[in-house]
Every structure is written in structure tokens, then in C-alpha cells.
């Protein structure tokens, strides 16, 4: 896949293209793939965001569990990640010792 192209079903990397429902151009043409394709405005709602981070040192999940007892769920025997939930904004974050 070429740089900047979107794989089917994953959405757009450019927010302005996602808002207008624009699709990447297909040099061969075809329905809905550039070359005279109609552009219509669509309503967009973000329902899931995924981000990853790596840290130079391991994260001590016990410290986070003690400091935020009401917002976290962690049982390392069942699942190695700590689930950190906030009410505002409504989010759930998985935190592992590796980041």
C-alpha cells in the first residue's frame, strides 16, 4: 500500500477527508474513487480512539492502583493490564507495565 493511502474499513488519516466522506483517488478510476465522484457531507462521530506509548522504565501498576483505587480495576492473575476508567471524559485506558 502506498504511503498516505487508507486500507479498506480503517477510515482516513486526514480529518478533512473524513469529514467530507472523500476517498483516496484511484488512478484507474471507478465508482466512488475520484474522477468525477460525487462528494457529499457526512456526519462523523468519534466512538473509539486507540493510542500506544512506550516508556524507558516499567510502570509500577501497584502504585497506580493505590493512588486511584476508585477508578481502576486490576487483577494480574486474570489479566496483566490495569483498566483505568474516568467518568469525565468517559474513557477507559489499559495500562501495562511496559506502557
PDB file of N, CA and C in Angstrom:
ATOM      1  N   UNK A   1       0.853  -1.171   0.000  1.00  0.00           N
ATOM      2  CA  UNK A   1       0.000   0.000   0.000  1.00  0.00           C
ATOM      3  C   UNK A   1       0.894   1.228   0.000  1.00  0.00           C
ATOM      4  N   UNK A   2       0.540   2.225  -0.783  1.00  0.00           N
ATOM      5  CA  UNK A   2       1.369   3.411  -0.876  1.00  0.00           C
ATOM      6  C   UNK A   2       1.220   4.283   0.362  1.00  0.00           C
ATOM      7  N   UNK A   3       2.235   5.100   0.624  1.00  0.00           N
ATOM      8  CA  UNK A   3       2.233   5.973   1.787  1.00  0.00           C
ATOM      9  C   UNK A   3       1.062   6.946   1.699  1.00  0.00           C
ATOM     10  N   UNK A   4       0.331   7.097   2.802  1.00  0.00           N
ATOM     11  CA  UNK A   4      -0.800   8.012   2.837  1.00  0.00           C
ATOM     12  C   UNK A   4      -2.105   7.397   2.375  1.00  0.00           C
ATOM     13  N   UNK A   5      -2.068   6.184   1.852  1.00  0.00           N
ATOM     14  CA  UNK A   5      -3.301   5.533   1.403  1.00  0.00           C
ATOM     15  C   UNK A   5      -4.004   4.899   2.593  1.00  0.00           C
ATOM     16  N   UNK A   6      -5.290   4.741   2.493  1.00  0.00           N
ATOM     17  CA  UNK A   6      -6.072   4.144   3.573  1.00  0.00           C
ATOM     18  C   UNK A   6      -6.448   2.723   3.197  1.00  0.00           C
ATOM     19  N   UNK A   7      -6.318   1.827   4.135  1.00  0.00           N
ATOM     20  CA  UNK A   7      -6.763   0.467   3.866  1.00  0.00           C
ATOM     21  C   UNK A   7      -8.271   0.399   4.043  1.00  0.00           C
ATOM     22  N   UNK A   8      -8.955  -0.498   3.339  1.00  0.00           N
ATOM     23  CA  UNK A   8     -10.411  -0.560   3.406  1.00  0.00           C
ATOM     24  C   UNK A   8     -10.911  -0.770   4.829  1.00  0.00           C
ATOM     25  N   UNK A   9     -11.881   0.041   5.227  1.00  0.00           N
ATOM     26  CA  UNK A   9     -12.530  -0.139   6.518  1.00  0.00           C
ATOM     27  C   UNK A   9     -11.834   0.525   7.689  1.00  0.00           C
ATOM     28  N   UNK A  10     -10.688   1.185   7.462  1.00  0.00           N
ATOM     29  CA  UNK A  10      -9.992   1.783   8.591  1.00  0.00           C
ATOM     30  C   UNK A  10     -10.180   3.283   8.683  1.00  0.00           C
ATOM     31  N   UNK A  11     -10.768   3.914   7.699  1.00  0.00           N
ATOM     32  CA  UNK A  11     -11.001   5.346   7.756  1.00  0.00           C
ATOM     33  C   UNK A  11      -9.847   6.133   7.162  1.00  0.00           C
ATOM     34  N   UNK A  12      -9.901   7.445   7.338  1.00  0.00           N
ATOM     35  CA  UNK A  12      -8.923   8.342   6.741  1.00  0.00           C
ATOM     36  C   UNK A  12      -7.930   8.826   7.767  1.00  0.00           C
ATOM     37  N   UNK A  13      -6.726   9.104   7.294  1.00  0.00           N
ATOM     38  CA  UNK A  13      -5.715   9.695   8.160  1.00  0.00           C
ATOM     39  C   UNK A  13      -5.893  11.201   8.237  1.00  0.00           C
ATOM     40  N   UNK A  14      -6.456  11.811   7.218  1.00  0.00           N
ATOM     41  CA  UNK A  14      -6.643  13.259   7.187  1.00  0.00           C
ATOM     42  C   UNK A  14      -8.052  13.599   7.662  1.00  0.00           C
ATOM     43  N   UNK A  15      -8.192  14.377   8.771  1.00  0.00           N
ATOM     44  CA  UNK A  15      -9.526  14.693   9.306  1.00  0.00           C
ATOM     45  C   UNK A  15     -10.439  15.383   8.307  1.00  0.00           C
ATOM     46  N   UNK A  16      -9.894  16.270   7.437  1.00  0.00           N
ATOM     47  CA  UNK A  16     -10.754  16.963   6.484  1.00  0.00           C
ATOM     48  C   UNK A  16     -11.350  15.998   5.468  1.00  0.00           C
ATOM     49  N   UNK A  17     -10.635  14.935   5.113  1.00  0.00           N
ATOM     50  CA  UNK A  17     -11.185  13.942   4.181  1.00  0.00           C
ATOM     51  C   UNK A  17     -12.245  13.093   4.872  1.00  0.00           C
ATOM     52  N   UNK A  18     -12.065  12.802   6.141  1.00  0.00           N
ATOM     53  CA  UNK A  18     -13.050  12.005   6.870  1.00  0.00           C
ATOM     54  C   UNK A  18     -14.353  12.772   7.021  1.00  0.00           C
ATOM     55  N   UNK A  19     -14.270  14.092   7.260  1.00  0.00           N
ATOM     56  CA  UNK A  19     -15.480  14.895   7.439  1.00  0.00           C
ATOM     57  C   UNK A  19     -16.310  14.969   6.166  1.00  0.00           C
ATOM     58  N   UNK A  20     -15.654  15.018   5.006  1.00  0.00           N
ATOM     59  CA  UNK A  20     -16.398  15.159   3.754  1.00  0.00           C
ATOM     60  C   UNK A  20     -16.755  13.823   3.127  1.00  0.00           C
ATOM     61  N   UNK A  21     -16.240  12.737   3.677  1.00  0.00           N
ATOM     62  CA  UNK A  21     -16.524  11.431   3.095  1.00  0.00           C
ATOM     63  C   UNK A  21     -15.699  11.170   1.856  1.00  0.00           C
ATOM     64  N   UNK A  22     -14.660  11.981   1.633  1.00  0.00           N
ATOM     65  CA  UNK A  22     -13.795  11.841   0.466  1.00  0.00           C
ATOM     66  C   UNK A  22     -13.006  10.546   0.563  1.00  0.00           C
ATOM     67  N   UNK A  23     -12.765   9.931  -0.562  1.00  0.00           N
ATOM     68  CA  UNK A  23     -11.977   8.700  -0.606  1.00  0.00           C
ATOM     69  C   UNK A  23     -10.671   8.974  -1.327  1.00  0.00           C
ATOM     70  N   UNK A  24      -9.634   8.192  -1.048  1.00  0.00           N
ATOM     71  CA  UNK A  24      -8.384   8.368  -1.788  1.00  0.00           C
ATOM     72  C   UNK A  24      -8.607   8.130  -3.278  1.00  0.00           C
ATOM     73  N   UNK A  25      -7.876   8.854  -4.104  1.00  0.00           N
ATOM     74  CA  UNK A  25      -8.037   8.707  -5.554  1.00  0.00           C
ATOM     75  C   UNK A  25      -7.500   7.372  -6.023  1.00  0.00           C
ATOM     76  N   UNK A  26      -8.199   6.808  -6.969  1.00  0.00           N
ATOM     77  CA  UNK A  26      -7.760   5.572  -7.598  1.00  0.00           C
ATOM     78  C   UNK A  26      -7.329   5.947  -9.006  1.00  0.00           C
ATOM     79  N   UNK A  27      -6.053   5.758  -9.357  1.00  0.00           N
ATOM     80  CA  UNK A  27      -5.603   6.175 -10.689  1.00  0.00           C
ATOM     81  C   UNK A  27      -6.338   5.478 -11.822  1.00  0.00           C
ATOM     82  N   UNK A  28      -6.947   4.332 -11.574  1.00  0.00           N
ATOM     83  CA  UNK A  28      -7.693   3.610 -12.612  1.00  0.00           C
ATOM     84  C   UNK A  28      -9.144   4.071 -12.709  1.00  0.00           C
ATOM     85  N   UNK A  29      -9.549   4.959 -11.815  1.00  0.00           N
ATOM     86  CA  UNK A  29     -10.938   5.415 -11.833  1.00  0.00           C
ATOM     87  C   UNK A  29     -11.848   4.391 -11.207  1.00  0.00           C
ATOM     88  N   UNK A  30     -13.108   4.476 -11.493  1.00  0.00           N
ATOM     89  CA  UNK A  30     -14.056   3.526 -10.931  1.00  0.00           C
ATOM     90  C   UNK A  30     -15.034   4.241 -10.025  1.00  0.00           C
ATOM     91  N   UNK A  31     -16.142   3.570  -9.690  1.00  0.00           N
ATOM     92  CA  UNK A  31     -17.174   4.211  -8.886  1.00  0.00           C
ATOM     93  C   UNK A  31     -16.662   4.626  -7.516  1.00  0.00           C
ATOM     94  N   UNK A  32     -16.912   5.902  -7.166  1.00  0.00           N
ATOM     95  CA  UNK A  32     -16.570   6.400  -5.848  1.00  0.00           C
ATOM     96  C   UNK A  32     -15.089   6.535  -5.587  1.00  0.00           C
ATOM     97  N   UNK A  33     -14.289   6.525  -6.619  1.00  0.00           N
ATOM     98  CA  UNK A  33     -12.839   6.557  -6.424  1.00  0.00           C
ATOM     99  C   UNK A  33     -12.211   7.724  -7.199  1.00  0.00           C
ATOM    100  N   UNK A  34     -12.641   8.937  -6.948  1.00  0.00           N
ATOM    101  CA  UNK A  34     -12.067  10.084  -7.647  1.00  0.00           C
ATOM    102  C   UNK A  34     -12.672  10.202  -9.033  1.00  0.00           C
ATOM    103  N   UNK A  35     -12.063  10.964  -9.911  1.00  0.00           N
ATOM    104  CA  UNK A  35     -12.516  11.156 -11.290  1.00  0.00           C
ATOM    105  C   UNK A  35     -14.019  11.361 -11.408  1.00  0.00           C
ATOM    106  N   UNK A  36     -14.473  12.475 -10.878  1.00  0.00           N
ATOM    107  CA  UNK A  36     -15.884  12.803 -11.030  1.00  0.00           C
ATOM    108  C   UNK A  36     -16.787  12.199  -9.974  1.00  0.00           C
ATOM    109  N   UNK A  37     -16.226  11.575  -8.970  1.00  0.00           N
ATOM    110  CA  UNK A  37     -17.069  11.004  -7.913  1.00  0.00           C
ATOM    111  C   UNK A  37     -17.755  12.136  -7.166  1.00  0.00           C
ATOM    112  N   UNK A  38     -18.998  11.922  -6.784  1.00  0.00           N
ATOM    113  CA  UNK A  38     -19.713  12.963  -6.054  1.00  0.00           C
ATOM    114  C   UNK A  38     -19.212  13.002  -4.610  1.00  0.00           C
ATOM    115  N   UNK A  39     -19.102  14.212  -4.087  1.00  0.00           N
ATOM    116  CA  UNK A  39     -18.664  14.400  -2.708  1.00  0.00           C
ATOM    117  C   UNK A  39     -19.860  14.881  -1.905  1.00  0.00           C
ATOM    118  N   UNK A  40     -20.152  14.177  -0.847  1.00  0.00           N
ATOM    119  CA  UNK A  40     -21.266  14.595  -0.004  1.00  0.00           C
ATOM    120  C   UNK A  40     -20.757  14.742   1.416  1.00  0.00           C
ATOM    121  N   UNK A  41     -21.388  15.627   2.153  1.00  0.00           N
ATOM    122  CA  UNK A  41     -21.003  15.853   3.541  1.00  0.00           C
ATOM    123  C   UNK A  41     -21.652  14.775   4.402  1.00  0.00           C
ATOM    124  N   UNK A  42     -20.883  14.210   5.312  1.00  0.00           N
ATOM    125  CA  UNK A  42     -21.389  13.176   6.207  1.00  0.00           C
ATOM    126  C   UNK A  42     -21.168  13.609   7.647  1.00  0.00           C
ATOM    127  N   UNK A  43     -22.033  13.149   8.538  1.00  0.00           N
ATOM    128  CA  UNK A  43     -21.858  13.405   9.966  1.00  0.00           C
ATOM    129  C   UNK A  43     -20.890  12.375  10.522  1.00  0.00           C
ATOM    130  N   UNK A  44     -19.920  12.844  11.292  1.00  0.00           N
ATOM    131  CA  UNK A  44     -18.896  11.968  11.847  1.00  0.00           C
ATOM    132  C   UNK A  44     -18.959  12.025  13.363  1.00  0.00           C
ATOM    133  N   UNK A  45     -18.924  10.857  13.991  1.00  0.00           N
ATOM    134  CA  UNK A  45     -18.876  10.772  15.448  1.00  0.00           C
ATOM    135  C   UNK A  45     -17.717   9.850  15.820  1.00  0.00           C
ATOM    136  N   UNK A  46     -16.794  10.353  16.626  1.00  0.00           N
ATOM    137  CA  UNK A  46     -15.665   9.540  17.071  1.00  0.00           C
ATOM    138  C   UNK A  46     -16.146   8.673  18.225  1.00  0.00           C
ATOM    139  N   UNK A  47     -16.035   7.352  18.068  1.00  0.00           N
ATOM    140  CA  UNK A  47     -16.504   6.436  19.111  1.00  0.00           C
ATOM    141  C   UNK A  47     -15.373   5.629  19.729  1.00  0.00           C
ATOM    142  N   UNK A  48     -14.207   5.599  19.100  1.00  0.00           N
ATOM    143  CA  UNK A  48     -13.111   4.806  19.628  1.00  0.00           C
ATOM    144  C   UNK A  48     -11.792   5.399  19.149  1.00  0.00           C
ATOM    145  N   UNK A  49     -10.895   5.632  20.078  1.00  0.00           N
ATOM    146  CA  UNK A  49      -9.573   6.147  19.747  1.00  0.00           C
ATOM    147  C   UNK A  49      -8.551   5.198  20.344  1.00  0.00           C
ATOM    148  N   UNK A  50      -7.558   4.824  19.574  1.00  0.00           N
ATOM    149  CA  UNK A  50      -6.514   3.918  20.047  1.00  0.00           C
ATOM    150  C   UNK A  50      -5.179   4.647  19.977  1.00  0.00           C
ATOM    151  N   UNK A  51      -4.426   4.595  21.071  1.00  0.00           N
ATOM    152  CA  UNK A  51      -3.096   5.198  21.112  1.00  0.00           C
ATOM    153  C   UNK A  51      -2.163   4.267  21.876  1.00  0.00           C
ATOM    154  N   UNK A  52      -0.902   4.291  21.524  1.00  0.00           N
ATOM    155  CA  UNK A  52       0.089   3.482  22.232  1.00  0.00           C
ATOM    156  C   UNK A  52       1.257   4.366  22.634  1.00  0.00           C
ATOM    157  N   UNK A  53       1.946   3.961  23.687  1.00  0.00           N
ATOM    158  CA  UNK A  53       3.131   4.685  24.149  1.00  0.00           C
ATOM    159  C   UNK A  53       4.110   3.686  24.737  1.00  0.00           C
ATOM    160  N   UNK A  54       5.375   3.982  24.602  1.00  0.00           N
ATOM    161  CA  UNK A  54       6.423   3.159  25.204  1.00  0.00           C
ATOM    162  C   UNK A  54       7.243   4.036  26.136  1.00  0.00           C
ATOM    163  N   UNK A  55       7.602   3.488  27.275  1.00  0.00           N
ATOM    164  CA  UNK A  55       8.373   4.234  28.258  1.00  0.00           C
ATOM    165  C   UNK A  55       9.714   3.552  28.488  1.00  0.00           C
ATOM    166  N   UNK A  56      10.695   4.328  28.911  1.00  0.00           N
ATOM    167  CA  UNK A  56      12.038   3.796  29.128  1.00  0.00           C
ATOM    168  C   UNK A  56      12.103   2.870  30.342  1.00  0.00           C
ATOM    169  N   UNK A  57      11.180   3.062  31.293  1.00  0.00           N
ATOM    170  CA  UNK A  57      11.180   2.266  32.520  1.00  0.00           C
ATOM    171  C   UNK A  57       9.818   1.608  32.703  1.00  0.00           C
ATOM    172  N   UNK A  58       9.774   0.461  33.362  1.00  0.00           N
ATOM    173  CA  UNK A  58       8.486  -0.194  33.622  1.00  0.00           C
ATOM    174  C   UNK A  58       7.586   0.670  34.512  1.00  0.00           C
ATOM    175  N   UNK A  59       6.288   0.541  34.334  1.00  0.00           N
ATOM    176  CA  UNK A  59       5.304   1.273  35.139  1.00  0.00           C
ATOM    177  C   UNK A  59       4.889   0.380  36.297  1.00  0.00           C
ATOM    178  N   UNK A  60       4.912   0.924  37.507  1.00  0.00           N
ATOM    179  CA  UNK A  60       4.508   0.168  38.691  1.00  0.00           C
ATOM    180  C   UNK A  60       2.987   0.273  38.827  1.00  0.00           C
ATOM    181  N   UNK A  61       2.283  -0.755  38.401  1.00  0.00           N
ATOM    182  CA  UNK A  61       0.819  -0.733  38.418  1.00  0.00           C
ATOM    183  C   UNK A  61       0.265  -0.708  39.836  1.00  0.00           C
ATOM    184  N   UNK A  62       1.010  -1.235  40.814  1.00  0.00           N
ATOM    185  CA  UNK A  62       0.545  -1.203  42.209  1.00  0.00           C
ATOM    186  C   UNK A  62       0.424   0.227  42.720  1.00  0.00           C
ATOM    187  N   UNK A  63       1.348   1.084  42.328  1.00  0.00           N
ATOM    188  CA  UNK A  63       1.302   2.490  42.746  1.00  0.00           C
ATOM    189  C   UNK A  63       0.058   3.163  42.165  1.00  0.00           C
ATOM    190  N   UNK A  64      -0.232   2.912  40.909  1.00  0.00           N
ATOM    191  CA  UNK A  64      -1.423   3.492  40.271  1.00  0.00           C
ATOM    192  C   UNK A  64      -2.685   2.952  40.929  1.00  0.00           C
ATOM    193  N   UNK A  65      -2.705   1.664  41.236  1.00  0.00           N
ATOM    194  CA  UNK A  65      -3.876   1.058  41.872  1.00  0.00           C
ATOM    195  C   UNK A  65      -4.149   1.698  43.231  1.00  0.00           C
ATOM    196  N   UNK A  66      -3.116   1.942  44.023  1.00  0.00           N
ATOM    197  CA  UNK A  66      -3.306   2.557  45.348  1.00  0.00           C
ATOM    198  C   UNK A  66      -3.732   4.018  45.234  1.00  0.00           C
ATOM    199  N   UNK A  67      -3.141   4.747  44.314  1.00  0.00           N
ATOM    200  CA  UNK A  67      -3.423   6.177  44.180  1.00  0.00           C
ATOM    201  C   UNK A  67      -4.810   6.457  43.608  1.00  0.00           C
ATOM    202  N   UNK A  68      -5.319   5.554  42.769  1.00  0.00           N
ATOM    203  CA  UNK A  68      -6.606   5.769  42.099  1.00  0.00           C
ATOM    204  C   UNK A  68      -7.532   4.580  42.327  1.00  0.00           C
ATOM    205  N   UNK A  69      -7.683   4.173  43.579  1.00  0.00           N
ATOM    206  CA  UNK A  69      -8.434   2.952  43.913  1.00  0.00           C
ATOM    207  C   UNK A  69      -9.850   2.941  43.336  1.00  0.00           C
ATOM    208  N   UNK A  70     -10.533   4.065  43.300  1.00  0.00           N
ATOM    209  CA  UNK A  70     -11.906   4.106  42.810  1.00  0.00           C
ATOM    210  C   UNK A  70     -12.045   4.045  41.304  1.00  0.00           C
ATOM    211  N   UNK A  71     -10.975   4.362  40.586  1.00  0.00           N
ATOM    212  CA  UNK A  71     -11.048   4.426  39.125  1.00  0.00           C
ATOM    213  C   UNK A  71     -10.385   3.263  38.406  1.00  0.00           C
ATOM    214  N   UNK A  72      -9.753   2.348  39.141  1.00  0.00           N
ATOM    215  CA  UNK A  72      -9.010   1.290  38.455  1.00  0.00           C
ATOM    216  C   UNK A  72      -9.521  -0.098  38.803  1.00  0.00           C
ATOM    217  N   UNK A  73      -9.302  -1.004  37.864  1.00  0.00           N
ATOM    218  CA  UNK A  73      -9.555  -2.429  38.069  1.00  0.00           C
ATOM    219  C   UNK A  73      -8.280  -3.143  37.656  1.00  0.00           C
ATOM    220  N   UNK A  74      -7.774  -3.979  38.570  1.00  0.00           N
ATOM    221  CA  UNK A  74      -6.553  -4.698  38.236  1.00  0.00           C
ATOM    222  C   UNK A  74      -6.500  -5.989  39.014  1.00  0.00           C
ATOM    223  N   UNK A  75      -6.448  -7.078  38.290  1.00  0.00           N
ATOM    224  CA  UNK A  75      -6.268  -8.398  38.871  1.00  0.00           C
ATOM    225  C   UNK A  75      -5.260  -9.119  37.982  1.00  0.00           C
ATOM    226  N   UNK A  76      -3.970  -9.034  38.336  1.00  0.00           N
ATOM    227  CA  UNK A  76      -2.938  -9.586  37.456  1.00  0.00           C
ATOM    228  C   UNK A  76      -3.046 -11.089  37.221  1.00  0.00           C
ATOM    229  N   UNK A  77      -3.793 -11.801  38.060  1.00  0.00           N
ATOM    230  CA  UNK A  77      -3.970 -13.241  37.835  1.00  0.00           C
ATOM    231  C   UNK A  77      -4.917 -13.502  36.665  1.00  0.00           C
ATOM    232  N   UNK A  78      -5.839 -12.564  36.414  1.00  0.00           N
ATOM    233  CA  UNK A  78      -6.796 -12.718  35.312  1.00  0.00           C
ATOM    234  C   UNK A  78      -6.330 -12.029  34.031  1.00  0.00           C
ATOM    235  N   UNK A  79      -5.734 -10.817  34.178  1.00  0.00           N
ATOM    236  CA  UNK A  79      -5.341 -10.016  33.013  1.00  0.00           C
ATOM    237  C   UNK A  79      -4.176  -9.120  33.429  1.00  0.00           C
ATOM    238  N   UNK A  80      -3.105  -9.049  32.649  1.00  0.00           N
ATOM    239  CA  UNK A  80      -1.923  -8.292  33.076  1.00  0.00           C
ATOM    240  C   UNK A  80      -2.077  -6.772  33.032  1.00  0.00           C
ATOM    241  N   UNK A  81      -3.112  -6.278  32.359  1.00  0.00           N
ATOM    242  CA  UNK A  81      -3.279  -4.834  32.231  1.00  0.00           C
ATOM    243  C   UNK A  81      -4.182  -4.253  33.294  1.00  0.00           C
ATOM    244  N   UNK A  82      -3.882  -3.025  33.699  1.00  0.00           N
ATOM    245  CA  UNK A  82      -4.708  -2.276  34.636  1.00  0.00           C
ATOM    246  C   UNK A  82      -5.721  -1.476  33.816  1.00  0.00           C
ATOM    247  N   UNK A  83      -6.985  -1.523  34.187  1.00  0.00           N
ATOM    248  CA  UNK A  83      -8.027  -0.768  33.486  1.00  0.00           C
ATOM    249  C   UNK A  83      -8.298   0.494  34.291  1.00  0.00           C
ATOM    250  N   UNK A  84      -8.027   1.637  33.706  1.00  0.00           N
ATOM    251  CA  UNK A  84      -8.207   2.933  34.361  1.00  0.00           C
ATOM    252  C   UNK A  84      -9.426   3.592  33.727  1.00  0.00           C
ATOM    253  N   UNK A  85     -10.485   3.796  34.512  1.00  0.00           N
ATOM    254  CA  UNK A  85     -11.731   4.381  33.985  1.00  0.00           C
ATOM    255  C   UNK A  85     -11.962   5.765  34.578  1.00  0.00           C
ATOM    256  N   UNK A  86     -12.291   6.717  33.709  1.00  0.00           N
ATOM    257  CA  UNK A  86     -12.669   8.060  34.135  1.00  0.00           C
ATOM    258  C   UNK A  86     -14.124   8.300  33.752  1.00  0.00           C
ATOM    259  N   UNK A  87     -14.830   9.066  34.586  1.00  0.00           N
ATOM    260  CA  UNK A  87     -16.223   9.398  34.272  1.00  0.00           C
ATOM    261  C   UNK A  87     -16.297  10.573  33.306  1.00  0.00           C
ATOM    262  N   UNK A  88     -15.415  11.565  33.485  1.00  0.00           N
ATOM    263  CA  UNK A  88     -15.390  12.744  32.615  1.00  0.00           C
ATOM    264  C   UNK A  88     -13.964  13.046  32.209  1.00  0.00           C
ATOM    265  N   UNK A  89     -13.615  12.981  30.980  1.00  0.00           N
ATOM    266  CA  UNK A  89     -14.411  12.426  29.900  1.00  0.00           C
ATOM    267  C   UNK A  89     -14.515  10.916  30.058  1.00  0.00           C
ATOM    268  N   UNK A  90     -15.599  10.361  29.578  1.00  0.00           N
ATOM    269  CA  UNK A  90     -15.840   8.927  29.722  1.00  0.00           C
ATOM    270  C   UNK A  90     -14.798   8.170  28.899  1.00  0.00           C
ATOM    271  N   UNK A  91     -13.821   7.598  29.618  1.00  0.00           N
ATOM    272  CA  UNK A  91     -12.740   6.880  28.948  1.00  0.00           C
ATOM    273  C   UNK A  91     -12.360   5.635  29.726  1.00  0.00           C
ATOM    274  N   UNK A  92     -11.790   4.699  29.037  1.00  0.00           N
ATOM    275  CA  UNK A  92     -11.192   3.515  29.653  1.00  0.00           C
ATOM    276  C   UNK A  92      -9.818   3.348  29.020  1.00  0.00           C
ATOM    277  N   UNK A  93      -8.803   3.249  29.859  1.00  0.00           N
ATOM    278  CA  UNK A  93      -7.430   3.128  29.390  1.00  0.00           C
ATOM    279  C   UNK A  93      -6.819   1.855  29.938  1.00  0.00           C
ATOM    280  N   UNK A  94      -6.181   1.094  29.083  1.00  0.00           N
ATOM    281  CA  UNK A  94      -5.452  -0.096  29.520  1.00  0.00           C
ATOM    282  C   UNK A  94      -3.997   0.296  29.714  1.00  0.00           C
ATOM    283  N   UNK A  95      -3.460  -0.002  30.897  1.00  0.00           N
ATOM    284  CA  UNK A  95      -2.066   0.314  31.190  1.00  0.00           C
ATOM    285  C   UNK A  95      -1.352  -0.980  31.554  1.00  0.00           C
ATOM    286  N   UNK A  96      -0.238  -1.222  30.907  1.00  0.00           N
ATOM    287  CA  UNK A  96       0.580  -2.398  31.180  1.00  0.00           C
ATOM    288  C   UNK A  96       1.906  -1.936  31.775  1.00  0.00           C
ATOM    289  N   UNK A  97       2.639  -2.835  32.401  1.00  0.00           N
ATOM    290  CA  UNK A  97       3.926  -2.452  32.985  1.00  0.00           C
ATOM    291  C   UNK A  97       4.883  -1.911  31.925  1.00  0.00           C
ATOM    292  N   UNK A  98       4.704  -2.331  30.684  1.00  0.00           N
ATOM    293  CA  UNK A  98       5.572  -1.864  29.595  1.00  0.00           C
ATOM    294  C   UNK A  98       5.125  -0.530  29.008  1.00  0.00           C
ATOM    295  N   UNK A  99       3.970  -0.036  29.403  1.00  0.00           N
ATOM    296  CA  UNK A  99       3.494   1.248  28.880  1.00  0.00           C
ATOM    297  C   UNK A  99       2.113   1.198  28.319  1.00  0.00           C
TER     298      UNK A  99
END
